[in-house]
Coordinates of C-alpha atoms in Angstrom, one line a residue:
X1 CA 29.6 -1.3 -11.0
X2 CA 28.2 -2.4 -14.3
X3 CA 24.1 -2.9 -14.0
X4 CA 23.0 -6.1 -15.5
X5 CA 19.7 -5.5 -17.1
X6 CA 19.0 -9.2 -17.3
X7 CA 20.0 -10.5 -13.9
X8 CA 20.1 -7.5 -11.6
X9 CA 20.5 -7.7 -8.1
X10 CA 17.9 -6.7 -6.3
X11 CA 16.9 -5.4 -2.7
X12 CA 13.1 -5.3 -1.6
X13 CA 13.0 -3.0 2.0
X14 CA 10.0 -3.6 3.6
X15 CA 9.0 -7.1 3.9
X16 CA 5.3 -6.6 4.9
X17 CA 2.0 -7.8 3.7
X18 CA 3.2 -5.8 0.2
X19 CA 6.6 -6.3 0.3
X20 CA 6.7 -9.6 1.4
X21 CA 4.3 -11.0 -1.1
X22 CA 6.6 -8.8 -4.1
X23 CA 9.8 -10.3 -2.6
X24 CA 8.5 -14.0 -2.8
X25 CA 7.2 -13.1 -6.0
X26 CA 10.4 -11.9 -7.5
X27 CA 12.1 -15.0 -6.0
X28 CA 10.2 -17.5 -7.8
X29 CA 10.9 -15.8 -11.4
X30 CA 14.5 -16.2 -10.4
X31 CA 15.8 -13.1 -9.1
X32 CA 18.8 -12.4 -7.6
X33 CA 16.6 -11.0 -4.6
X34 CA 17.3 -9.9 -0.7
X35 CA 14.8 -8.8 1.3
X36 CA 15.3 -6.1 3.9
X37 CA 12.9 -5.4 7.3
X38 CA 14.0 -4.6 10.5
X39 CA 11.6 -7.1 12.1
X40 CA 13.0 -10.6 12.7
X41 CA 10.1 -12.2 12.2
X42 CA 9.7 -11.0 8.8
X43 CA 13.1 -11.9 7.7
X44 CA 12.7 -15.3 8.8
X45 CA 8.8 -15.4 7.1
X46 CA 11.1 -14.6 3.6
X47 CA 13.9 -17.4 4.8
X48 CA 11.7 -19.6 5.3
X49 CA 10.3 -20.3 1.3
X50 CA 14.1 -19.7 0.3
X51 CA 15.3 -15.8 0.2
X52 CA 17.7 -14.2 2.0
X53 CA 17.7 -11.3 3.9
X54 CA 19.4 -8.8 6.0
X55 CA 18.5 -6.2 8.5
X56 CA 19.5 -2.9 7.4
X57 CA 18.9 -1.0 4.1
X58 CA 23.1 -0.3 4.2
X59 CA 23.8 -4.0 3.8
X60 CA 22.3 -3.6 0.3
X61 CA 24.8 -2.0 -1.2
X62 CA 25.7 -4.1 -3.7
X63 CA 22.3 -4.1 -5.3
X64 CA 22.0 -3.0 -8.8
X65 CA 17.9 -2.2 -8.0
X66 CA 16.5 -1.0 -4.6
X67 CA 12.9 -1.7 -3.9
X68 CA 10.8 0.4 -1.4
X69 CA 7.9 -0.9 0.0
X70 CA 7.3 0.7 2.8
X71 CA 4.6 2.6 4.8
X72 CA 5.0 6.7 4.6
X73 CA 7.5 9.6 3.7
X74 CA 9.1 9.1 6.8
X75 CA 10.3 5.4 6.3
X76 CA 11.6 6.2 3.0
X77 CA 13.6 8.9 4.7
X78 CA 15.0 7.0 7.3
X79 CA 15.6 3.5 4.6
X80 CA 17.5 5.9 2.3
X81 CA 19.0 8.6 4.4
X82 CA 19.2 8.0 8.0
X83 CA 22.0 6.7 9.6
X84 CA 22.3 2.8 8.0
X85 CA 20.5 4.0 5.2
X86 CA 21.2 2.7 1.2
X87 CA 21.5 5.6 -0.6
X88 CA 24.7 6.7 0.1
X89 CA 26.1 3.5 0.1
X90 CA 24.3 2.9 -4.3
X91 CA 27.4 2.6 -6.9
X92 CA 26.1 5.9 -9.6
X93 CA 23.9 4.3 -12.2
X94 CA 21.9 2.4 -9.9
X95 CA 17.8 2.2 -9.5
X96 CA 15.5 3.0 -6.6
X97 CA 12.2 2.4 -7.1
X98 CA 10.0 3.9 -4.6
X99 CA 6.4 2.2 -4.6
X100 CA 5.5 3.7 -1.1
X101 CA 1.9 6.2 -1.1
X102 CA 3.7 9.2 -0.4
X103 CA 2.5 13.3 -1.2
X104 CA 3.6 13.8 -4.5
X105 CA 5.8 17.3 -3.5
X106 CA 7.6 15.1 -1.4
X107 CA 8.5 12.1 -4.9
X108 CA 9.7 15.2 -7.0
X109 CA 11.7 16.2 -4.3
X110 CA 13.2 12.9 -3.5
X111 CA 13.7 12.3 -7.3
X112 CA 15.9 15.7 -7.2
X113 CA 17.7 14.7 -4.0
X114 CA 18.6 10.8 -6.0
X115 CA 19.7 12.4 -9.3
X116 CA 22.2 14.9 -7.7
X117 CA 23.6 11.2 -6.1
X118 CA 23.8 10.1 -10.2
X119 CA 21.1 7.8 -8.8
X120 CA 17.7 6.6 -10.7
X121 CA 14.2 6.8 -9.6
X122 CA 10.8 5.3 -10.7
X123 CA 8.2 6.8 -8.9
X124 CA 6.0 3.5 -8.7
X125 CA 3.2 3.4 -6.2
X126 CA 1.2 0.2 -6.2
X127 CA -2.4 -1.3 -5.8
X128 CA -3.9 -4.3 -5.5
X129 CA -3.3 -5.8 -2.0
X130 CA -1.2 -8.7 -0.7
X131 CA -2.7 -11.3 -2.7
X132 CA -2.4 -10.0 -5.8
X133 CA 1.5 -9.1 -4.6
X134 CA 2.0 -12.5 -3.7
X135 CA 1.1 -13.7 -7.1
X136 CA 3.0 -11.0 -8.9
X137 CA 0.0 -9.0 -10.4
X138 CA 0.4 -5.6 -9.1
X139 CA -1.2 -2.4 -11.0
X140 CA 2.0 -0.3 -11.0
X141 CA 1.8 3.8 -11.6
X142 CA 5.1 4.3 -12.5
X143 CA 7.2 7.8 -13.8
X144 CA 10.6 7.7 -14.4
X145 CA 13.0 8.0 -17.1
X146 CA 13.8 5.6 -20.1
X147 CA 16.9 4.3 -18.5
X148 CA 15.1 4.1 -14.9
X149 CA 12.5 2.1 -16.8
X150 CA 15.1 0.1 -18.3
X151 CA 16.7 -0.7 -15.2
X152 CA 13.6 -1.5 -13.7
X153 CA 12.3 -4.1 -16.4
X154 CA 12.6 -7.5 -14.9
X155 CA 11.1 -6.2 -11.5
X156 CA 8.2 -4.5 -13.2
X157 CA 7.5 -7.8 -15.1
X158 CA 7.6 -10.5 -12.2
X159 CA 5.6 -8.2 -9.4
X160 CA 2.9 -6.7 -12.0
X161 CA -0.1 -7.4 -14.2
X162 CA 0.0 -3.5 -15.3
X163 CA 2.5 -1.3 -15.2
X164 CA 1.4 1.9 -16.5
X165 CA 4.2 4.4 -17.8
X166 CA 2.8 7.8 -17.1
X167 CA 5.8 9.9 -18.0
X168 CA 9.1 10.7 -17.1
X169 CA 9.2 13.2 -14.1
X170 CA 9.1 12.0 -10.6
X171 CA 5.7 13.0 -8.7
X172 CA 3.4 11.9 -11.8
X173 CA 2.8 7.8 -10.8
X174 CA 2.6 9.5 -7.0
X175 CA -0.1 12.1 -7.7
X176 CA -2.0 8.8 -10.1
X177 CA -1.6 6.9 -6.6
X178 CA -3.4 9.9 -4.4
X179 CA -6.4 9.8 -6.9
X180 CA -6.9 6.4 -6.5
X181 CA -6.5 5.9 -3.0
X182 CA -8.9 9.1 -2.6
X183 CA -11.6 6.6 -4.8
X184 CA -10.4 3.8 -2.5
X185 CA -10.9 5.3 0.9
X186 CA -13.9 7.0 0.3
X187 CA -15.1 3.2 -1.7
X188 CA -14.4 1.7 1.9
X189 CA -16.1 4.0 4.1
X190 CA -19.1 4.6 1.6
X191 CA -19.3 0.6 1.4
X192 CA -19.3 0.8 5.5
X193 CA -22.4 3.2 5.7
X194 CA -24.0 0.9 3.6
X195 CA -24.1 -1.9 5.0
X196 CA -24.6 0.0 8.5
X197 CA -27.7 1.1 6.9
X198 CA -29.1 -2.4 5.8
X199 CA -28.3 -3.7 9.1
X200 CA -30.2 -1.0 11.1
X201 CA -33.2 -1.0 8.4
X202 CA -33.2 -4.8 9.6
X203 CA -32.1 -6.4 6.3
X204 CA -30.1 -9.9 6.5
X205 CA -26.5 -8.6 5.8
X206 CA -25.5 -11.3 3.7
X207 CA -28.9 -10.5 1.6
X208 CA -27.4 -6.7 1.5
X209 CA -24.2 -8.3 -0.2
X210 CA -25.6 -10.4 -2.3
X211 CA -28.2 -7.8 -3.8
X212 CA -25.6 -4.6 -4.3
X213 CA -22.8 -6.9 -5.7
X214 CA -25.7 -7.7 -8.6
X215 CA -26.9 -3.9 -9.0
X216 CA -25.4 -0.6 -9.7
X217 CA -24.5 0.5 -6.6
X218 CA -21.7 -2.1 -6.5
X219 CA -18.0 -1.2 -6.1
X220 CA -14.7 -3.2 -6.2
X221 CA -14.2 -2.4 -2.3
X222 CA -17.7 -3.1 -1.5
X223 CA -17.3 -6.5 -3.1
X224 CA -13.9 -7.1 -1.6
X225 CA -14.3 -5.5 2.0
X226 CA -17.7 -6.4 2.6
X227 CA -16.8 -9.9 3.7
X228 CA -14.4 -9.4 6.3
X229 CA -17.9 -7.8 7.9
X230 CA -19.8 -10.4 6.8
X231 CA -17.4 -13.1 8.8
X232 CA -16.7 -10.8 11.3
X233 CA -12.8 -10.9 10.6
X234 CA -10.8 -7.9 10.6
X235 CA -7.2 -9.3 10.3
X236 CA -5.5 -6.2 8.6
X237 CA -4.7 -6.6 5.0
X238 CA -4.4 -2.9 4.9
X239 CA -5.4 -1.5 7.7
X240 CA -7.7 1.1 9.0
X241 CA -4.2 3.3 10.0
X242 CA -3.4 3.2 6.0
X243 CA -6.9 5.1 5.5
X244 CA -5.7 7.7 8.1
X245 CA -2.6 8.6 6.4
X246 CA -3.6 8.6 2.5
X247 CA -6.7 10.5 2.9
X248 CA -4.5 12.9 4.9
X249 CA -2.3 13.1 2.0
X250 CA -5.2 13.9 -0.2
X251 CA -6.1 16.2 2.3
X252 CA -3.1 17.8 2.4
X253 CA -2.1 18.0 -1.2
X254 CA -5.6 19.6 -1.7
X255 CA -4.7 22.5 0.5
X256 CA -1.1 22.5 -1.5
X257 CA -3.1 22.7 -4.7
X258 CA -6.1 25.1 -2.7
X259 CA -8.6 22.6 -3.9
X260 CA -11.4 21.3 -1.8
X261 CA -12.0 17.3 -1.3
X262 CA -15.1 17.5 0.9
X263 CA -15.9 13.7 0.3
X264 CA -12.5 12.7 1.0
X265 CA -12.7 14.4 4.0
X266 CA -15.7 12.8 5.6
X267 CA -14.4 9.5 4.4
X268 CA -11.1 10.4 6.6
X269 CA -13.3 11.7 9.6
X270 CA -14.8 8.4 9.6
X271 CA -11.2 6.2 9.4
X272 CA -10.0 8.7 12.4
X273 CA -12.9 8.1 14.5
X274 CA -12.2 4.4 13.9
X275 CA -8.8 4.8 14.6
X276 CA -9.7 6.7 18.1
X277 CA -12.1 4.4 19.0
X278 CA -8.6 2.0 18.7
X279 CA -9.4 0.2 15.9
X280 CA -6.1 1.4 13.7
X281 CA -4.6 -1.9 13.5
X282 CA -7.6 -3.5 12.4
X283 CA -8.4 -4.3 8.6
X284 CA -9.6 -1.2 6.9
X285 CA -13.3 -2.6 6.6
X286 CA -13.4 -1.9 11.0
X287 CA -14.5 1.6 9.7
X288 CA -17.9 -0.2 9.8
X289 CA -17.4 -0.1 13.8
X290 CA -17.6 3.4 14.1
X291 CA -21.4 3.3 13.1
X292 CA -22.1 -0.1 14.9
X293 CA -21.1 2.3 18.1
X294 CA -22.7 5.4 16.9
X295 CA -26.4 3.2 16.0
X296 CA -25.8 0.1 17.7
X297 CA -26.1 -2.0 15.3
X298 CA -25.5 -5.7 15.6
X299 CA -22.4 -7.1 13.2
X300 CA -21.4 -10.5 12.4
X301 CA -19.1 -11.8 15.0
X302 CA -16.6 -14.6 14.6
X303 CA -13.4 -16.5 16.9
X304 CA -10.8 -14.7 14.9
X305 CA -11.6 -11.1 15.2
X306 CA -8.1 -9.3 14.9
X307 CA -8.9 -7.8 18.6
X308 CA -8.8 -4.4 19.9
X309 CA -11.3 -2.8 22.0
X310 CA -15.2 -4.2 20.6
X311 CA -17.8 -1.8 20.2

């Protein structure tokens, strides 16, 4: 199969809040897309405004450049090597480019297992959330060769604002990832104990927002999760469940590395208790439940809570 730099075709597995948003976005520069998910209704959801889409990562064999977007190690395995898996089924030469959080032992070894299958890979984690997918303005930490970068152009340009090139091994955009979902999940929870805080000294929540967002304590997730509390809607952009796993993989890679992460690891105490107290489906900002249970405080209610047990 010759690989057409300029009009690749291209499969996106995972059609999610992430990969949903990057399919449509890809789409509408013109791209010779097909999305992959297992769940119907997310098929259909990329039907509907125009893509096409099939069920199993096998039927995209004749794609020139695989996307992976979705949610652990384990669903990269099974996409590319279980039984109706894509790898196998790749003409030589062609690109996978693995965007899922995932340990970064386990992206070198998954670039090793692709090469020795004359396969590409850009190890490409992203950040930035469903909205900024959607509108094609990704930060992409991406490692990967010339050629896999080459292959990977016209992707890189319609699903992200940044694309940072941090090298060519596989493991290097991975391990960027882990540091800034380590920032990230302990932004969250920190941003939680706040606000717990204002509420139980009395303070008008919305008065807490308003004042931190204007002062130094202010952080990008405190500005941005703060008002799911405030409105008392904790739909999951990313979920509470996300938290769990990533700060386990900081976690986990810090014992790899025998390197302590002591804030980390209260942060992920926090998302596990929220996650026990069943809230792992919810938006990651529920972490705030596990104080309103533990101080009973009082938190902004509204109609379209995601559900789940309250506190």
């Amino acid at each position: 199969m010759s690989h057409s730099i300029e009009s690749p075709c291209i499969g996106v597995i995972g059609l999610g809040a992430m990969g949903q948003g990057t399919a449509l976005a890809l789409l509408e520069r013109g791209l010779n897309v097909t999305g992959c998910d297992i769940a119907a209704h997310a098929r259909q959801a990329f039907e509907v405004e125009g893509g096409r889409s099939v069920a199993m990562p096998s039927e995209l064999a004749a794609c020139d450049v695989v996307v992976v977007l979705v949610v652990n190690a384990e669903q990269v395995e099974a996409v590319l090597f279980g039984e109706r898996g894509v790898a196998a089924q790749l003409a030589p030469g062609s690109l996978v480019i693995q965007c899922a959080t995932v340990a970064p032992s386990y992206a070198r070894e998954l670039g090793a297992r692709l090469e020795s299958m004359e396969l590409a890979m850009l190890d490409a984690p992203v950040s930035g959330g469903a909205a900024k997918a959607r509108n094609g303005e990704l930060s992409v930490m991406a490692s990967g060769t010339p050629t896999a970068f080459d292959l990977a152009a016209p992707v890189l340009d319609a699903m992200a604002a940044t694309v940072h090139r941090l090298g060519e091994a596989a493991g290097v955009g991975s391990s960027m990832k882990l540091v800034n979902q380590l920032l990230a999940g302990v932004h969250i929870a920190t941003a939680a104990e706040a606000m717990a805080l204002g509420i139980r000294l009395g303070l008008d929540p919305h008065s807490v927002y308003e004042v931190i967002t204007h002062s130094a304590g202010n952080s990008w997730m405190f500005e941005n999760r703060v008002p799911h509390i405030l409105n008392g809607d904790y739909a999951p952009l990313s979920a509470v469940d996300i938290f769990v796993k990533d700060l386990n993989l900081v976690h986990e890679t810090g014992r790899e590395l025998a390197m302590s992460t002591p804030v980390a690891a209260s942060a992920l105490q926090q998302f596990t208790a929220a996650k026990g107290a069943g809230f792992g489906r919810q938006d990651d900002s529920a972490v705030i439940k596990v104080y309103q249970r533990l101080s009973g405080i009082e938190l902004p209610e509204a109609a379209n809570d995601a559900g789940g047990p309250k506190a």
